[in-house]
Amino acid sequence: MNNIFRFRSFMRTPMFWFSQPIHKLIRNIGVSAHIDSGKTTFSERVLYYGGRIHEIHEVKGADSAGATMDFMELEKEKGITIQSAATHLKWKGHQVNLIDTPGHVDFTIEVERALRVLDGGVLLICGVAGVQPQTLTVHKQMSRYKVPRIIFINKLDRMGANPWSAIQSIRKRLSLTVAAVQIPIGSDQTFNGLVDLIKMKAYYFEGLKGEDVKETEIPERYLEEAKEKRQELIETLGSIDPEIEDLYLNEQPISEEKLKQSIRKNCQDHKFYPVFMGSAYKNKGVQLALDGVVDYLPAPEEKKNYGFQISLDQKEEKKIEFKTDPKLPFVGYAFKLEENKFGQLTYVRVYQGKLKKGDYVYNMKTKKRVKVARMAKMHANQMEEINDVEAGDIFAVFGVDCSSGDTLVYGDMSYQVLCSSMFVPQPVMSLSIKPTKKEFSARFQKALSKFQREDPTFNVDMDKESEEIIISGMGELHLQIYAERMRREFEIDVQLGQPTVNYRETITQKQQFDYLHKKQTGGAGQYAKVIGYMEPLQLEEGQFSNQFENHVIGTSIPNEYITAVEKGFYESVDKGPLTGYPVVNVRFVLEGGETHVVDSSSNAFMTATKYAFAQTFRQAVPEILEPVMAVEIMVPAPSYQQCMVGIAKRRGSVTNTESRGDMFVLNADVPLSQMFGYATELRGFTSGQGEFSLEYKRHDPVPPNEIETIIAKFKKQKRGQ
């Protein structure tokens, strides 16, 4: 007998759920993927089936309403997600806090900050394209924060969709242990249902919007394939789970409950990732994926979250684990800021304790105590006022002066802890920007200040020589969006300069220095001698830093002069000697020096350090680093030769090629400086059928033949100022 479940009716919660602590019934999840993989479309269906919205709107839909989570006008116009958006819904007695994140690499900080506070994730993979460049980035981000995830292969209604090819690309390119927990019924345009390999039942999605899920026996023609894929699922689990392995080797039956327990445990231990399937746009498979969120992803108490407890004298810190206990002191992490007509809105993840409206919180960074006057749960851009929150929840608060990444604790200074920080990638592109009219200046500065508070990857600097304001970010689109927001939100017309690549300078060899700065002009002169060495600082790929170390023994240099040397070093690395771009990954070690009883001063030692740095830097075999992008290009098969030749001319290094139906796909690492204008070139030789995407991968040394060009350009700019 067929069973029909109306998944939108689960607002009625079974009574046994109420016997469990609230935090056990919470799932904090994010939806992440490569651009155009269907994240926002998937999120829209989740909201609809969860009873949160009563009508489905499409991304850049014909009704001009746009998807619920893309509420910015720019998002509706461009059909892309620009900022992460939070919402919440009920599903089978659980509260699901959902964050929909952008897929475009330029807005990667939105993914970074969301994954920092989430307990689980849904990684969407396109059933046609498989793993794409931004998929790799999202995978790294999820791994960085140890986020368990389920995988949803989307767009199985598209021509050329192949879930098994997508699974192979996951295994090959992401190196994950995965197996399907479903198989599709039909393919391409005939895709109309799924077989659940755990329950061994078939499911069809009926009704106007797929809201009626019909459970039936597996059709005869799919039964053999279902048995084979279930066997593959069991074998994969058996390779990492001894209990499943024993049952399998002894040919004992493995129950549905035992399989679910194994998947849940190994998913949360990052050993296994179950693969779900469907088509969000065609309203198929989303409800079963939501079941997977509840069944396999962790509750807040099941994911370990750590911080650092600070001693009252601020001199010691020890690593601690936060507990989802409402009786412990409140700890929250401010992960996202927005400004609206009511003022600053701060999104907070609660890691410990509870908080009520009217309580006071203490900001560990600003050292300020502030009253929590208004609290809200967010549904995209709509607010629902609440009175309290407990550990594991995500909420928004008004009127708390803080920045993204600040730790908020209950009450006063008696309980001092810090949450671990999130990773903030370095900007890769810069533009000059200025308002078209002087009367815009005040609003212009206000806009820049607001955007910097909201976005840690949006940097603003003043070029001291040209007096131009330089904005830096993750790409051209990133910066153009902020320019457009200035026009819309602040009514400021701005003028943007040409994009420039953010090079870096570094050294490749250790080099000693022994530099004497001596100057006599009548009266007290200047005298300072610094001795030591500079060497490369080894860090992980993509990370930049500089380090000063004091190895002075005795009193050859007084402490106040050592501080001046340190300051001189850090001022020197702001602008490199070769191109004016920042110097990175250099360790400066001070071993000794000399002073003069009359002529030595902090200023003299700072000057000596700067001269010593410039001289030693050139002797330490310096090199210029340029941002290299991971590029994926898809062109019609007949155009593959032009594609490969074009990338070779742009100093690209091909990392992979493959055929997807009648399309040729090329992956390459290409310097960002060589990718300007490529969109026009690609459109030309593919008659508009080609497409490409790129994301920051690393900084590499610039080839010797290019170095002189960059240095000459820098010198020309300097002469012209």
XYZ file of C-alpha atoms in Angstrom:
721
model
C 0.000 0.000 0.000
C 1.361 3.406 -0.993
C 2.036 6.003 1.652
C 1.900 9.753 0.998
C 3.662 12.090 3.412
C 2.781 15.776 3.285
C 6.124 17.210 4.327
C 4.765 20.723 4.885
C 2.609 19.525 7.773
C 5.438 18.782 10.215
C 4.793 21.939 12.195
C 3.022 19.562 14.591
C 5.856 18.187 16.682
C 5.655 14.679 18.216
C 5.458 14.934 21.988
C 8.584 12.855 22.659
C 10.789 15.575 21.176
C 9.942 17.879 24.081
C 11.610 15.528 26.545
C 15.009 16.339 24.992
C 17.130 19.439 25.758
C 16.582 22.236 23.246
C 20.134 22.168 21.886
C 19.757 18.477 20.918
C 16.973 19.507 18.528
C 18.999 22.192 16.731
C 20.846 21.835 13.436
C 23.026 24.751 12.327
C 23.753 24.199 8.645
C 25.039 26.081 5.623
C 24.447 25.480 1.927
C 27.623 25.934 -0.107
C 28.750 25.221 -3.661
C 30.303 26.541 -6.843
C 28.462 29.456 -8.442
C 25.249 28.493 -10.296
C 25.042 25.049 -8.686
C 21.583 25.809 -7.280
C 22.272 26.766 -3.633
C 19.629 29.484 -3.391
C 17.126 27.398 -5.377
C 17.739 24.532 -2.926
C 17.333 26.882 0.066
C 14.052 28.223 -1.358
C 12.612 24.680 -1.450
C 13.855 23.985 2.073
C 11.932 27.027 3.306
C 8.823 26.031 1.367
C 8.728 22.407 2.512
C 9.498 23.513 6.076
C 6.424 25.756 6.011
C 8.559 28.917 6.340
C 7.295 30.431 3.080
C 4.089 29.713 1.200
C 5.185 30.428 -2.350
C 8.326 29.533 -4.290
C 10.194 32.290 -6.126
C 13.084 31.634 -8.464
C 16.487 33.296 -8.680
C 16.029 36.120 -11.211
C 12.500 34.759 -11.703
C 9.891 35.948 -14.163
C 7.760 37.399 -11.335
C 10.644 39.782 -10.453
C 10.196 38.880 -6.753
C 13.423 36.880 -6.589
C 14.330 34.114 -4.170
C 13.676 34.757 -0.470
C 17.337 34.566 0.556
C 18.505 36.945 -2.203
C 16.804 40.034 -0.800
C 19.295 42.708 -1.934
C 18.226 44.534 -5.085
C 21.657 43.865 -6.598
C 21.212 40.130 -5.963
C 17.827 40.133 -7.679
C 19.162 42.051 -10.673
C 22.324 40.030 -11.189
C 20.848 36.662 -10.239
C 23.732 35.846 -7.878
C 24.110 35.670 -4.114
C 26.334 38.475 -2.836
C 26.030 38.115 0.935
C 25.133 35.209 3.180
C 21.582 35.214 4.529
C 20.240 33.450 7.620
C 16.855 31.927 8.303
C 15.298 29.223 10.463
C 12.583 26.604 10.102
C 11.136 23.505 11.748
C 11.682 20.048 10.313
C 10.464 16.903 12.045
C 10.620 18.430 15.494
C 14.035 20.021 14.943
C 14.915 23.679 14.588
C 17.105 24.128 11.525
C 19.135 27.347 11.396
C 20.100 27.750 7.744
C 22.656 30.061 6.126
C 22.679 30.373 2.332
C 26.134 31.428 1.110
C 27.452 32.947 -2.135
C 29.121 30.769 -4.745
C 31.186 33.466 -6.439
C 34.840 33.503 -5.379
C 34.771 37.302 -4.909
C 32.463 36.872 -1.904
C 34.371 34.017 -0.289
C 34.493 35.767 3.116
C 30.716 35.248 3.385
C 31.294 31.488 3.120
C 34.234 31.680 5.513
C 32.315 33.442 8.287
C 29.267 31.198 7.897
C 31.251 27.958 8.090
C 33.126 29.303 11.125
C 29.920 29.155 13.201
C 28.050 26.208 11.667
C 27.898 22.630 12.918
C 27.152 20.983 9.562
C 26.815 21.701 5.889
C 25.184 20.700 2.634
C 27.699 20.679 -0.217
C 25.916 20.986 -3.548
C 27.528 19.443 -6.629
C 26.255 20.027 -10.159
C 25.183 16.693 -11.681
C 26.505 17.814 -15.076
C 29.794 19.564 -14.225
C 30.769 17.623 -11.099
C 33.440 19.211 -8.901
C 34.264 22.759 -10.052
C 36.879 25.321 -8.911
C 34.817 26.943 -6.153
C 33.779 23.465 -4.963
C 37.438 22.916 -4.108
C 37.558 26.190 -2.171
C 34.379 25.429 -0.219
C 35.710 21.946 0.549
C 38.913 23.489 1.977
C 36.873 25.939 4.039
C 34.652 23.175 5.429
C 37.735 21.109 6.253
C 39.412 24.115 7.925
C 36.551 24.409 10.426
C 35.958 20.636 10.624
C 32.377 20.927 9.357
C 30.655 17.545 8.794
C 28.617 17.571 5.599
C 26.229 15.702 3.425
C 26.533 16.015 -0.357
C 23.612 16.775 -2.650
C 24.100 16.148 -6.371
C 21.778 18.680 -7.982
C 20.409 19.312 -11.480
C 19.786 15.652 -12.347
C 17.026 16.871 -14.689
C 19.631 18.493 -16.966
C 20.818 16.913 -20.183
C 24.165 15.231 -19.606
C 23.660 14.839 -15.850
C 25.480 11.800 -14.476
C 25.531 11.318 -10.697
C 28.085 8.503 -10.863
C 30.511 10.664 -12.816
C 29.959 13.427 -10.220
C 30.707 10.956 -7.398
C 33.923 9.911 -9.145
C 34.980 13.564 -9.415
C 34.320 13.961 -5.663
C 36.536 10.985 -4.885
C 39.260 12.083 -7.287
C 39.391 15.849 -6.729
C 38.244 16.162 -3.101
C 39.746 12.862 -1.843
C 36.619 12.124 0.207
C 35.196 8.740 1.163
C 31.690 8.927 -0.277
C 28.906 6.637 -1.395
C 25.389 7.201 -2.666
C 22.499 6.643 -0.277
C 20.080 7.034 -3.202
C 19.873 6.255 -6.908
C 17.829 8.261 -9.434
C 14.728 6.957 -11.151
C 15.041 8.131 -14.736
C 17.605 10.542 -16.139
C 17.689 13.973 -17.773
C 14.153 15.015 -18.676
C 12.733 11.664 -17.467
C 14.139 12.009 -13.941
C 11.112 11.693 -11.655
C 12.061 10.004 -8.393
C 14.639 8.379 -6.122
C 15.350 4.999 -4.573
C 16.450 5.138 -0.916
C 19.243 2.557 -0.536
C 18.883 2.403 3.261
C 15.131 1.808 3.426
C 15.056 0.153 -0.021
C 11.976 2.113 -0.996
C 11.174 4.334 -3.970
C 10.049 7.941 -3.570
C 8.180 10.200 -5.989
C 7.514 13.908 -5.525
C 3.969 14.806 -6.447
C 1.723 17.819 -6.056
C 2.082 21.237 -7.652
C 5.490 21.903 -6.040
C 6.617 18.376 -5.181
C 5.294 18.723 -1.637
C 3.638 15.281 -1.563
C 6.272 12.576 -1.182
C 4.951 9.191 -2.250
C 6.654 6.062 -0.916
C 6.351 2.870 -2.999
C 8.150 -0.373 -3.645
C 11.189 -0.150 -5.918
C 10.273 -0.573 -9.612
C 11.459 -3.919 -10.955
C 13.807 -2.351 -13.523
C 15.740 -0.507 -10.783
C 15.841 -3.298 -8.208
C 19.103 -4.885 -9.376
C 20.896 -1.514 -9.580
C 19.597 -0.606 -6.109
C 20.989 -3.855 -4.651
C 24.381 -3.239 -6.290
C 24.616 0.340 -5.031
C 23.474 -0.680 -1.540
C 26.230 -3.280 -1.553
C 28.704 -0.546 -2.555
C 27.432 1.647 0.312
C 27.896 -1.197 2.825
C 31.382 -2.030 1.510
C 32.428 1.632 1.744
C 31.153 1.872 5.325
C 32.767 -1.478 6.140
C 36.165 -0.111 5.128
C 35.979 2.482 7.951
C 33.562 0.889 10.460
C 34.664 -2.439 12.062
C 31.123 -3.294 13.226
C 29.687 -2.985 9.702
C 32.707 -4.906 8.366
C 32.064 -7.816 10.773
C 28.390 -8.030 9.847
C 29.250 -7.885 6.152
C 32.008 -10.531 6.290
C 29.815 -12.851 8.348
C 26.989 -12.356 5.838
C 24.637 -11.171 8.561
C 21.777 -8.789 7.741
C 22.493 -5.100 8.318
C 19.417 -3.236 9.518
C 18.288 0.205 8.451
C 18.974 1.498 11.960
C 22.508 0.058 12.008
C 23.322 1.695 8.657
C 22.000 5.050 9.834
C 24.024 4.860 13.056
C 27.184 4.100 11.103
C 26.609 6.902 8.592
C 25.867 9.387 11.382
C 28.943 8.462 13.434
C 31.375 8.430 10.512
C 29.917 11.562 8.954
C 30.493 13.440 12.214
C 34.002 11.940 12.480
C 34.781 13.241 8.946
C 35.373 9.711 7.674
C 32.335 9.367 5.404
C 30.051 11.697 3.449
C 26.638 10.408 2.309
C 25.566 11.464 -1.192
C 21.967 12.522 -1.803
C 20.494 13.345 -5.196
C 17.769 15.370 -6.850
C 16.791 18.483 -8.737
C 15.927 21.476 -6.567
C 14.514 23.388 -9.540
C 12.182 20.495 -10.399
C 11.215 20.059 -6.715
C 12.669 16.585 -6.348
C 14.809 15.176 -3.546
C 15.028 18.196 -1.239
C 12.850 16.738 1.525
C 14.958 13.579 1.695
C 18.109 15.706 1.924
C 16.491 17.569 4.833
C 15.894 14.197 6.482
C 19.625 13.601 6.008
C 20.416 16.889 7.772
C 18.436 15.768 10.826
C 19.619 12.137 10.708
C 23.333 12.581 10.054
C 24.558 16.096 10.871
C 25.457 16.964 14.484
C 23.520 18.856 17.104
C 25.542 21.704 18.692
C 26.669 19.539 21.625
C 28.021 16.883 19.237
C 30.518 19.205 17.538
C 33.434 20.267 19.686
C 34.021 24.023 19.826
C 37.079 25.462 21.527
C 38.201 28.816 22.841
C 40.809 30.302 25.143
C 40.336 31.302 28.766
C 42.328 34.414 29.686
C 43.768 34.935 33.161
C 42.709 38.086 35.010
C 46.203 39.559 34.637
C 45.930 38.976 30.837
C 49.258 37.091 30.852
C 48.115 33.494 30.437
C 45.594 31.676 28.296
C 44.544 28.047 28.165
C 42.507 26.149 25.608
C 39.021 25.210 26.788
C 36.038 23.425 25.276
C 32.720 25.269 25.308
C 29.808 23.303 26.759
C 26.199 23.626 25.616
C 25.083 24.101 29.199
C 22.629 26.961 29.854
C 23.886 27.204 33.453
C 27.410 28.197 32.400
C 28.372 31.818 31.606
C 27.227 33.097 28.201
C 29.753 33.051 25.326
C 28.842 34.328 21.868
C 30.781 34.959 18.659
C 29.876 37.936 16.440
C 30.379 36.627 12.919
C 28.523 39.051 10.657
C 27.487 42.712 10.702
C 24.815 44.588 8.794
C 23.679 48.185 8.950
C 20.040 49.039 8.386
C 17.626 51.804 9.313
C 17.636 50.579 12.937
C 21.442 50.758 13.234
C 24.040 47.989 13.440
C 22.693 44.455 13.375
C 25.123 41.834 14.674
C 24.720 38.109 13.987
C 25.855 36.004 16.955
C 26.414 32.283 17.428
C 25.876 31.160 21.038
C 28.455 28.609 22.166
C 27.718 28.443 25.879
C 25.155 29.550 28.444
C 22.044 31.583 27.740
C 21.157 35.234 27.240
C 17.966 37.192 27.904
C 16.809 40.538 26.654
C 17.969 43.171 29.131
C 21.138 41.261 30.102
C 24.571 42.856 29.759
C 27.354 41.494 27.572
C 31.055 42.339 27.714
C 33.044 42.729 24.484
C 36.435 41.072 24.955
C 38.025 43.241 22.261
C 36.685 46.718 23.049
C 36.535 46.025 26.820
C 33.072 47.609 26.893
C 29.952 46.429 28.699
C 26.656 46.989 26.916
C 23.007 46.161 27.527
C 21.197 43.859 25.099
C 18.045 45.844 24.373
C 16.713 43.975 21.308
C 17.176 40.414 20.103
C 15.818 38.826 16.947
C 15.779 35.682 14.844
C 16.384 36.473 11.187
C 14.449 35.253 8.182
C 16.468 36.728 5.292
C 15.906 40.475 5.851
C 12.894 40.049 8.150
C 13.253 40.181 11.921
C 11.287 38.271 14.531
C 11.852 39.648 18.025
C 12.750 37.113 20.727
C 13.382 37.325 24.470
C 16.125 34.755 25.048
C 18.556 32.312 23.425
C 20.502 29.266 24.591
C 23.723 27.521 23.626
C 23.732 26.290 20.040
C 21.433 28.974 18.668
C 22.074 31.766 16.156
C 20.436 35.158 16.619
C 20.860 38.859 15.866
C 21.267 41.707 18.320
C 20.898 45.485 17.975
C 23.003 48.226 19.484
C 26.102 46.239 20.420
C 29.253 48.041 19.328
C 31.519 45.332 17.899
C 33.298 44.100 14.816
C 33.155 40.841 12.907
C 35.070 38.212 14.911
C 34.563 39.726 18.391
C 33.806 37.527 21.406
C 30.900 38.533 23.659
C 30.662 37.171 27.214
C 28.099 37.541 29.953
C 28.075 40.546 32.243
C 31.500 41.730 33.292
C 35.205 40.953 33.228
C 35.025 38.074 35.709
C 34.774 35.429 32.953
C 37.282 36.166 30.191
C 37.376 33.872 27.184
C 38.081 34.298 23.490
C 36.590 32.274 20.646
C 39.016 31.043 18.011
C 39.294 33.401 15.056
C 38.224 32.841 11.471
C 40.554 32.790 8.470
C 40.511 35.998 6.413
C 42.049 35.688 2.929
C 44.333 38.404 1.605
C 42.891 40.781 -1.048
C 44.175 40.068 -4.559
C 43.061 43.153 -6.490
C 42.992 46.915 -5.958
C 41.295 49.918 -7.564
C 41.558 53.634 -6.991
C 38.225 55.227 -6.118
C 37.015 58.788 -5.643
C 33.662 60.572 -5.460
C 32.768 62.592 -8.554
C 31.820 65.637 -6.447
C 33.461 67.139 -3.360
C 30.121 67.464 -1.572
C 29.958 63.647 -1.504
C 33.088 63.395 0.680
C 31.396 62.966 4.084
C 29.004 60.289 2.826
C 31.864 58.645 0.908
C 33.936 58.243 4.082
C 30.895 56.936 5.955
C 30.290 54.324 3.241
C 33.925 53.156 3.281
C 33.831 52.862 7.080
C 30.609 50.842 6.991
C 31.856 48.430 4.331
C 35.116 47.831 6.194
C 33.232 46.915 9.377
C 31.020 44.515 7.436
C 33.692 42.835 5.302
C 37.202 41.939 6.568
C 38.403 41.356 2.972
C 37.476 44.908 1.904
C 40.497 47.099 2.649
C 40.885 50.852 2.269
C 44.265 52.589 2.076
C 45.532 56.032 1.182
C 48.436 56.222 -1.263
C 50.657 58.746 0.524
C 52.352 59.927 -2.657
C 49.383 60.233 -5.050
C 46.869 60.880 -2.209
C 44.485 58.501 -3.971
C 42.139 56.255 -1.984
C 42.800 52.607 -2.880
C 40.223 49.893 -2.218
C 41.300 46.259 -2.252
C 39.261 43.075 -2.362
C 38.891 39.561 -3.694
C 38.228 40.497 -7.317
C 36.893 43.046 -9.756
C 33.241 42.099 -9.169
C 33.733 42.375 -5.400
C 34.917 45.986 -5.724
C 32.369 46.927 -8.385
C 29.554 45.721 -6.126
C 30.722 48.051 -3.361
C 30.908 50.952 -5.830
C 27.339 50.179 -6.892
C 26.208 49.960 -3.258
C 27.627 53.446 -2.694
C 25.439 54.751 -5.502
C 22.320 53.016 -4.206
C 22.662 53.182 -0.424
C 24.479 56.510 -0.059
C 23.561 58.255 -3.339
C 27.216 58.816 -4.213
C 28.570 58.690 -7.752
C 32.120 57.343 -7.757
C 34.875 56.970 -10.297
C 36.943 53.784 -10.365
C 40.483 53.479 -11.691
C 41.959 50.562 -13.617
C 42.356 47.317 -11.657
C 45.830 46.551 -10.341
C 47.197 43.227 -9.180
C 48.323 42.929 -5.556
C 51.898 41.740 -5.920
C 54.070 40.920 -2.915
C 57.837 41.052 -2.354
C 59.898 38.554 -0.381
C 63.436 37.164 -0.020
C 64.780 33.703 -0.779
C 68.076 33.596 1.150
C 69.404 34.374 4.603
C 71.514 37.540 4.676
C 73.544 39.126 7.474
C 73.530 42.868 8.119
C 75.888 45.177 9.993
C 74.780 48.731 9.368
C 75.980 51.965 10.934
C 73.903 55.113 10.639
C 76.009 58.148 11.531
C 75.079 61.746 10.857
C 76.547 64.955 12.279
C 74.917 68.310 11.457
C 76.050 70.434 14.374
C 74.810 69.874 17.888
C 73.410 66.453 18.737
C 73.802 64.135 15.733
C 72.480 60.665 14.912
C 74.283 57.440 15.720
C 72.946 53.896 15.589
C 74.423 50.555 14.625
C 72.320 47.422 14.080
C 73.688 43.902 13.612
C 71.737 40.762 12.768
C 70.263 38.887 9.828
C 67.152 38.537 7.669
C 65.822 35.208 6.402
C 62.725 33.782 4.694
C 59.830 32.967 7.040
C 58.332 29.577 6.171
C 54.516 29.497 6.334
C 51.722 27.421 4.830
C 50.729 28.135 1.243
C 48.598 31.259 0.952
C 49.573 32.644 4.370
C 51.582 35.857 4.777
C 53.288 37.330 7.812
C 56.498 38.982 9.003
C 58.382 38.425 12.235
C 60.755 40.469 14.370
C 62.961 38.687 16.913
C 65.199 40.223 19.553
C 68.332 38.117 20.143
C 70.378 40.892 21.761
C 72.419 39.651 24.712
C 73.437 42.142 27.369
C 72.912 45.882 27.131
C 74.568 46.762 23.824
C 71.202 48.232 22.781
C 68.806 49.594 25.443
C 65.218 48.330 25.395
C 63.743 51.603 24.150
C 65.982 51.437 21.060
C 65.039 47.792 20.419
C 61.404 48.898 20.282
C 62.434 51.533 17.725
C 64.206 48.868 15.628
C 61.062 46.727 15.664
C 58.939 49.683 14.602
C 61.396 50.532 11.821
C 61.219 46.972 10.495
C 57.419 46.848 10.395
C 57.275 50.245 8.701
C 59.803 49.017 6.111
C 57.701 45.992 5.091
C 54.680 48.169 4.299
C 56.276 49.158 0.994
C 58.870 46.944 -0.655
C 62.090 48.394 -2.120
C 61.447 46.935 -5.597
C 57.841 47.775 -6.457
C 56.257 49.457 -3.459
C 54.061 46.425 -2.786
C 54.153 44.931 0.739
C 57.001 42.655 1.803
C 55.892 39.290 3.219
C 57.327 36.234 4.947
C 60.521 37.819 6.263
C 62.066 37.204 9.670
C 64.218 40.074 10.975
C 66.561 39.031 13.787
C 68.415 41.697 15.787
C 71.565 40.300 17.421
C 73.445 43.402 18.550
C 74.550 46.921 17.828
C 76.248 50.038 19.155
C 75.093 53.275 20.726
C 76.619 56.697 21.335
C 76.207 58.355 24.700
C 75.013 61.628 23.108
C 73.945 61.017 19.508
C 71.896 57.799 19.811
C 68.112 58.046 19.879
C 65.014 56.041 19.007
C 64.736 57.995 15.762
C 68.360 57.167 14.838
C 67.810 53.435 15.421
C 64.577 53.495 13.426
C 66.384 55.166 10.525
C 69.302 52.715 10.749
C 66.852 49.792 10.624
C 65.151 51.110 7.507
C 68.454 51.595 5.672
C 69.697 48.184 6.838
C 66.454 46.554 5.682
C 66.567 48.138 2.203
C 70.221 47.204 1.700
C 69.910 43.655 3.036
C 66.668 42.978 1.157
C 68.389 43.514 -2.201
C 71.273 41.248 -1.166
C 68.980 38.401 -0.008
C 67.966 37.446 -3.579
C 64.522 39.079 -3.554
C 61.602 38.000 -5.701
C 58.189 39.377 -6.574
C 55.155 37.192 -5.899
C 51.991 37.403 -8.000
C 48.506 36.005 -7.288
C 47.801 32.840 -9.260
C 44.217 31.835 -9.960
C 42.715 28.379 -10.420
C 40.804 28.749 -13.679
C 38.187 26.426 -15.170
C 37.168 27.019 -18.776
C 34.356 25.236 -20.592
C 34.182 25.558 -24.383
C 32.542 23.637 -27.249
C 34.771 20.686 -28.214
C 35.797 22.173 -31.624
C 37.257 25.210 -29.805
C 39.619 23.284 -27.544
C 42.788 24.169 -29.467
C 42.162 27.932 -29.329
C 41.421 27.517 -25.622
C 44.719 25.771 -24.886
C 46.756 28.165 -27.023
C 45.127 31.167 -25.338
C 45.943 29.872 -21.856
C 49.539 29.080 -22.858
C 49.972 32.670 -24.077
C 48.773 33.894 -20.699
C 51.470 31.919 -18.871
C 48.932 29.337 -17.758
C 49.846 25.892 -16.484
C 47.258 23.241 -17.431
C 46.322 20.995 -14.493
C 43.502 18.932 -15.992
C 41.449 18.439 -19.166
C 38.306 16.415 -19.668
C 35.281 16.046 -21.927
C 31.737 16.566 -20.653
C 29.412 15.590 -23.419
C 30.104 17.896 -26.355
C 32.009 20.361 -24.158
C 35.745 20.537 -23.480
C 36.800 21.488 -19.935
C 40.248 22.824 -19.086
C 41.632 23.517 -15.619
C 44.731 25.662 -15.317
C 46.680 27.844 -12.914
C 47.023 31.305 -14.457
C 48.471 34.562 -13.068
C 45.708 37.036 -12.293
C 47.538 39.758 -14.240
C 47.121 37.678 -17.400
C 43.358 37.143 -17.052
C 42.243 40.734 -17.694
C 40.288 40.847 -20.942
C 39.931 37.063 -21.203
C 36.125 37.184 -21.111
C 36.092 39.154 -24.374
C 38.595 36.781 -25.992
C 36.612 33.711 -24.900
C 33.357 35.153 -26.206
C 35.032 35.787 -29.547
C 36.450 32.359 -30.371
C 33.450 30.409 -28.966
C 30.726 32.658 -30.454
C 29.485 33.352 -26.951
C 29.218 29.678 -25.918
C 32.287 29.531 -23.684
C 32.375 30.274 -19.967
C 35.038 30.410 -17.292
C 35.435 30.863 -13.566
C 38.468 31.626 -11.447
C 39.458 31.687 -7.784
C 42.567 32.656 -5.855
C 44.918 29.730 -5.280
C 48.324 31.027 -4.160
C 51.107 33.569 -4.782
C 53.963 32.390 -7.039
C 57.277 34.032 -8.022
C 57.063 36.236 -11.101
C 59.244 34.963 -14.005
C 62.527 36.906 -14.382
C 61.517 38.361 -17.762
C 58.404 39.917 -16.170
C 60.129 41.392 -13.115
C 61.766 44.265 -14.962
C 58.420 45.246 -16.514
C 56.767 45.461 -13.080
C 59.683 47.405 -11.564
C 59.790 49.787 -14.545
C 56.055 50.432 -14.192
C 56.527 51.229 -10.503
C 59.385 53.645 -11.227
C 57.348 55.357 -13.966
C 54.414 55.844 -11.574
C 56.792 57.265 -8.980
C 58.285 59.741 -11.447
C 54.830 60.855 -12.556
C 53.711 61.715 -9.025
